[in-house]
CSV table of C-alpha atoms in Angstrom, one decimal:
chain,number,residue,atom,x,y,z
A,1,LEU,CA,28.7,-9.6,-37.7
A,2,THR,CA,27.2,-12.0,-35.2
A,3,ALA,CA,24.1,-10.5,-33.4
A,4,VAL,CA,24.5,-10.1,-29.6
A,5,LEU,CA,22.2,-12.5,-28.0
A,6,GLN,CA,20.2,-11.9,-24.8
A,7,THR,CA,17.7,-14.4,-23.1
A,8,VAL,CA,14.1,-14.0,-22.0
A,9,ARG,CA,12.3,-16.1,-19.5
A,10,VAL,CA,9.1,-18.0,-21.0
A,11,ARG,CA,6.7,-20.0,-18.9
A,12,CYS,CA,4.8,-22.7,-20.7
A,13,ARG,CA,2.6,-25.4,-18.9
A,14,GLY,CA,4.7,-25.1,-15.8
A,15,VAL,CA,8.0,-25.3,-17.7
A,16,SER,CA,10.3,-22.4,-17.4
A,17,LEU,CA,12.4,-21.7,-20.6
A,18,SER,CA,15.4,-19.4,-21.1
A,19,ILE,CA,15.0,-18.4,-24.8
A,20,PRO,CA,17.9,-16.5,-26.6
A,21,PHE,CA,16.9,-13.5,-28.9
A,22,SER,CA,18.7,-10.7,-30.8
A,23,ARG,CA,17.6,-7.2,-31.7
A,24,ASP,CA,15.8,-8.6,-34.9
A,25,THR,CA,14.1,-11.5,-33.3
A,26,THR,CA,10.3,-11.2,-33.6
A,27,VAL,CA,7.5,-12.8,-31.5
A,28,GLU,CA,7.1,-15.3,-34.4
A,29,ASP,CA,10.8,-16.3,-34.2
A,30,LEU,CA,10.7,-16.7,-30.4
A,31,LEU,CA,7.6,-19.0,-30.7
A,32,LEU,CA,9.7,-21.1,-33.1
A,33,GLY,CA,12.5,-21.1,-30.4
A,34,CYS,CA,10.1,-22.0,-27.7
A,35,ALA,CA,8.5,-24.8,-29.8
A,36,ALA,CA,12.0,-26.4,-30.4
A,37,GLU,CA,12.9,-26.2,-26.7
A,38,MET,CA,9.6,-27.7,-25.6
A,39,LEU,CA,10.1,-30.5,-28.1
A,40,ARG,CA,13.5,-31.4,-26.6
A,41,GLN,CA,11.7,-31.6,-23.3
A,42,GLY,CA,9.2,-34.0,-24.9
A,43,HIS,CA,6.3,-31.5,-25.5
A,44,HIS,CA,4.8,-30.7,-28.8
A,45,ILE,CA,3.6,-27.1,-29.3
A,46,ASP,CA,1.4,-26.3,-32.2
A,47,LEU,CA,2.4,-22.8,-33.5
A,48,LYS,CA,-0.8,-22.2,-35.3
A,49,THR,CA,-2.7,-22.1,-32.0
A,50,SER,CA,0.0,-20.7,-29.9
A,51,ILE,CA,0.3,-17.0,-28.6
A,52,LEU,CA,2.8,-15.1,-26.3
A,53,LEU,CA,1.7,-13.0,-23.6
A,54,GLU,CA,3.7,-10.2,-21.9
A,55,SER,CA,3.4,-10.7,-18.2
A,56,TYR,CA,4.1,-7.5,-16.4
A,57,ALA,CA,4.5,-7.7,-12.7
A,58,ASN,CA,3.8,-4.3,-10.9
A,59,PRO,CA,0.9,-4.0,-11.4
A,60,SER,CA,0.0,-7.4,-12.7
A,61,LEU,CA,-0.8,-6.9,-16.3
A,62,GLU,CA,-1.0,-9.0,-19.5
A,63,ARG,CA,-0.8,-8.2,-23.1
A,64,ARG,CA,-1.1,-10.5,-26.3
A,65,LEU,CA,2.0,-9.9,-28.3
A,66,ARG,CA,1.6,-9.4,-32.1
A,67,ARG,CA,3.7,-11.9,-34.0
A,68,TYR,CA,5.6,-9.2,-35.9
A,69,GLU,CA,6.7,-7.2,-32.7
A,70,PRO,CA,10.5,-7.3,-31.8
A,71,ILE,CA,11.1,-9.0,-28.6
A,72,SER,CA,13.8,-6.5,-27.8
A,73,VAL,CA,11.3,-3.7,-27.7
A,74,VAL,CA,9.3,-5.7,-25.2
A,75,VAL,CA,12.0,-6.5,-23.0
A,76,GLU,CA,13.7,-3.0,-23.0
A,77,SER,CA,10.4,-1.7,-21.6
A,78,TRP,CA,11.0,-3.6,-18.4
A,79,ASP,CA,12.6,-1.8,-15.4
A,80,GLN,CA,13.5,-5.3,-13.9
A,81,ASP,CA,13.7,-8.2,-16.1
A,82,SER,CA,13.6,-10.7,-13.2
A,83,GLN,CA,10.0,-9.4,-12.3
A,84,ASN,CA,8.5,-9.9,-15.7
A,85,MET,CA,8.4,-12.8,-18.2
A,86,LEU,CA,6.5,-14.0,-21.2
A,87,ILE,CA,3.8,-16.7,-21.2
A,88,LEU,CA,3.3,-19.0,-24.0
A,89,LEU,CA,-0.3,-20.3,-24.3
A,90,PRO,CA,-0.3,-23.3,-26.7
A,91,ASP,CA,-4.2,-23.5,-27.2
A,92,ALA,CA,-5.2,-19.9,-27.1
A,93,GLY,CA,-5.4,-19.3,-30.7
A,94,ASP,CA,-6.0,-16.2,-32.7
A,95,PRO,CA,-9.2,-16.9,-34.8
A,96,GLU,CA,-9.5,-13.4,-36.4
A,97,GLY,CA,-5.8,-13.2,-37.0
A,98,GLU,CA,-5.6,-9.9,-35.1
A,99,LEU,CA,-2.0,-10.6,-34.0
A,100,THR,CA,-0.7,-10.8,-37.8
A,101,LEU,CA,0.7,-8.1,-39.9
A,102,ASP,CA,-1.8,-9.1,-42.5
A,103,TYR,CA,-4.6,-8.1,-40.1
A,104,VAL,CA,-3.1,-4.6,-39.6
A,105,SER,CA,-2.5,-3.9,-43.4
A,106,THR,CA,-5.8,-5.3,-44.7
A,107,ASN,CA,-8.6,-5.2,-42.1
A,108,THR,CA,-7.8,-2.4,-40.0
A,109,PRO,CA,-9.9,0.9,-40.9
A,110,GLU,CA,-8.4,4.3,-40.7
A,111,PRO,CA,-9.0,5.3,-37.1
A,112,GLN,CA,-11.8,7.9,-36.6
A,113,GLY,CA,-11.4,8.4,-32.8
A,114,PHE,CA,-14.2,8.4,-30.2
A,115,CYS,CA,-15.6,10.0,-27.1
A,116,LEU,CA,-16.8,7.7,-24.4
A,117,PRO,CA,-17.9,8.0,-20.7
A,118,LEU,CA,-15.4,6.0,-18.8
A,119,TYR,CA,-14.1,5.7,-15.2
A,120,HIS,CA,-10.4,6.6,-15.2
A,121,SER,CA,-7.7,6.0,-12.7
A,122,GLN,CA,-4.0,7.0,-12.5
A,123,ARG,CA,-3.5,5.5,-9.1
A,124,PRO,CA,-4.9,2.1,-8.1
A,125,GLY,CA,-8.1,2.3,-6.2
A,126,LYS,CA,-8.9,5.9,-7.0
A,127,TRP,CA,-11.5,6.4,-9.9
A,128,SER,CA,-13.2,9.4,-11.4
A,129,GLN,CA,-15.8,9.4,-14.2
A,130,VAL,CA,-14.9,11.5,-17.2
A,131,TYR,CA,-15.3,11.6,-20.9
A,132,VAL,CA,-12.3,10.0,-22.6
A,133,SER,CA,-11.5,11.1,-26.2
A,134,LEU,CA,-9.3,9.3,-28.6
A,135,ALA,CA,-8.2,11.8,-31.5
A,136,HIS,CA,-7.7,10.4,-35.0
A,137,ASN,CA,-4.0,11.0,-34.6
A,138,GLY,CA,-3.7,8.8,-31.4
A,139,GLN,CA,-3.8,11.5,-28.7
A,140,ILE,CA,-5.9,10.5,-25.7
A,141,PHE,CA,-7.3,13.3,-23.5
A,142,ALA,CA,-10.0,13.5,-20.7
A,143,SER,CA,-12.7,16.1,-19.8
A,144,LYS,CA,-15.7,16.4,-17.7
A,145,LYS,CA,-17.7,17.5,-20.6
A,146,PRO,CA,-18.6,15.2,-23.6
A,147,TYR,CA,-17.0,16.0,-27.0
A,148,ALA,CA,-14.7,18.5,-25.6
A,149,LYS,CA,-11.7,19.8,-27.5
A,150,ARG,CA,-8.0,18.9,-26.5
A,151,THR,CA,-7.4,22.6,-26.1
A,152,ASP,CA,-10.4,23.3,-23.9
A,153,LYS,CA,-9.4,24.6,-20.4
A,154,ASP,CA,-10.7,21.5,-18.4
A,155,SER,CA,-9.3,18.9,-21.0
A,156,VAL,CA,-6.2,16.9,-19.7
A,157,ASN,CA,-3.9,15.2,-22.0
A,158,LEU,CA,-3.4,11.6,-20.9
A,159,CYS,CA,-1.0,10.0,-23.5
A,160,HIS,CA,-0.3,9.3,-27.0
A,161,LEU,CA,-0.8,5.7,-28.4
A,162,THR,CA,2.5,6.0,-30.3
A,163,ASP,CA,4.3,5.3,-27.1
A,164,TYR,CA,1.7,3.1,-25.2
A,165,ASP,CA,-0.3,-0.1,-25.6
A,166,LEU,CA,-3.3,-1.8,-24.3
A,167,TYR,CA,-3.0,-4.2,-21.4
A,168,PHE,CA,-5.4,-6.3,-19.3
A,169,PRO,CA,-5.0,-6.4,-15.5
A,170,THR,CA,-5.1,-9.9,-14.1
A,171,GLU,CA,-8.3,-10.9,-12.1
A,172,ALA,CA,-6.4,-11.1,-9.0
A,173,GLU,CA,-4.8,-7.6,-9.5
A,174,SER,CA,-8.2,-6.1,-10.3
A,175,ARG,CA,-10.0,-7.6,-7.3
A,176,LYS,CA,-7.3,-6.8,-4.7
A,177,TYR,CA,-5.7,-3.7,-5.6
A,178,LEU,CA,-7.3,-1.8,-8.6
A,179,LYS,CA,-10.9,-2.2,-7.5
A,180,PRO,CA,-12.5,-1.0,-10.8
A,181,PRO,CA,-16.1,0.4,-10.3
A,182,LYS,CA,-17.4,-1.3,-13.4
A,183,ARG,CA,-17.1,-5.0,-14.7
A,184,TYR,CA,-14.4,-4.4,-17.4
A,185,CYS,CA,-10.9,-2.9,-16.6
A,186,TYR,CA,-8.2,-1.9,-19.2
A,187,ALA,CA,-4.8,-0.4,-18.8
A,188,ILE,CA,-2.9,1.7,-21.2
A,189,LYS,CA,0.7,1.5,-20.1
A,190,SER,CA,3.9,3.2,-21.6
A,191,LEU,CA,6.3,1.0,-23.5
A,192,GLN,CA,9.1,3.1,-22.0
A,193,LYS,CA,10.8,2.3,-18.7
A,194,LYS,CA,9.0,3.7,-15.7
A,195,VAL,CA,12.1,5.3,-14.2
A,196,ILE,CA,12.2,7.9,-17.2
A,197,PHE,CA,8.9,9.6,-16.0
A,198,MET,CA,9.1,12.4,-13.7
A,199,ASP,CA,5.6,12.0,-12.8
A,200,ALA,CA,4.8,8.4,-12.3
A,201,ASP,CA,1.0,9.1,-12.9
A,202,ASN,CA,1.7,9.4,-16.6
A,203,TYR,CA,3.1,5.9,-16.8
A,204,MET,CA,-0.2,4.2,-16.9
A,205,HIS,CA,-3.9,4.9,-17.2
A,206,LEU,CA,-6.6,2.6,-16.1
A,207,PHE,CA,-10.1,2.6,-17.5
A,208,SER,CA,-13.3,0.8,-16.4
A,209,THR,CA,-16.6,0.4,-18.0
A,210,ASP,CA,-19.7,-1.9,-18.3
A,211,ASP,CA,-19.3,-2.1,-22.0
A,212,PRO,CA,-16.7,-4.5,-23.4
């Protein structure tokens, strides 16, 4: 059976591309499609140094896509396809190979979790200082006390990393709307559509710290 194709908008060096993909198309596959289309337009793209960014519009967030991720999973998380797109960075590179499947299978240690003092926000511009814990199973929760247990009375479950991923707010978004209290700002956003959340505060969590 022929796979049903959709298209996704990709921006590269001021050029807007509409690249077809199916449910089985990975980021690696889409990069090949982008390179072929750019070549037809007279531009050579080096796949070894190229990466794809997911550009999410509201709020303005970016995420480096791993080469083995299915494009359909990325696009299906968008509430409005017209607002979001992918950005091809031809010369960004991935010197540590963090975006490859080999990196995950050979270089990633078993997660041990952590407890860190961070500024946390569920609504842009409103921040509170808490201790954020990541349990070894991927559960993230916050407490006003260090090394609290998830079952403690004042602990608040934030999300589980099975359904979320790490994003970086754009500089303009951070400066104008998010206004993080510290130098670095990160977002953990759901990979599900926002409309399925009864409480929109659980859709995304922002963190800020001086420690990169």
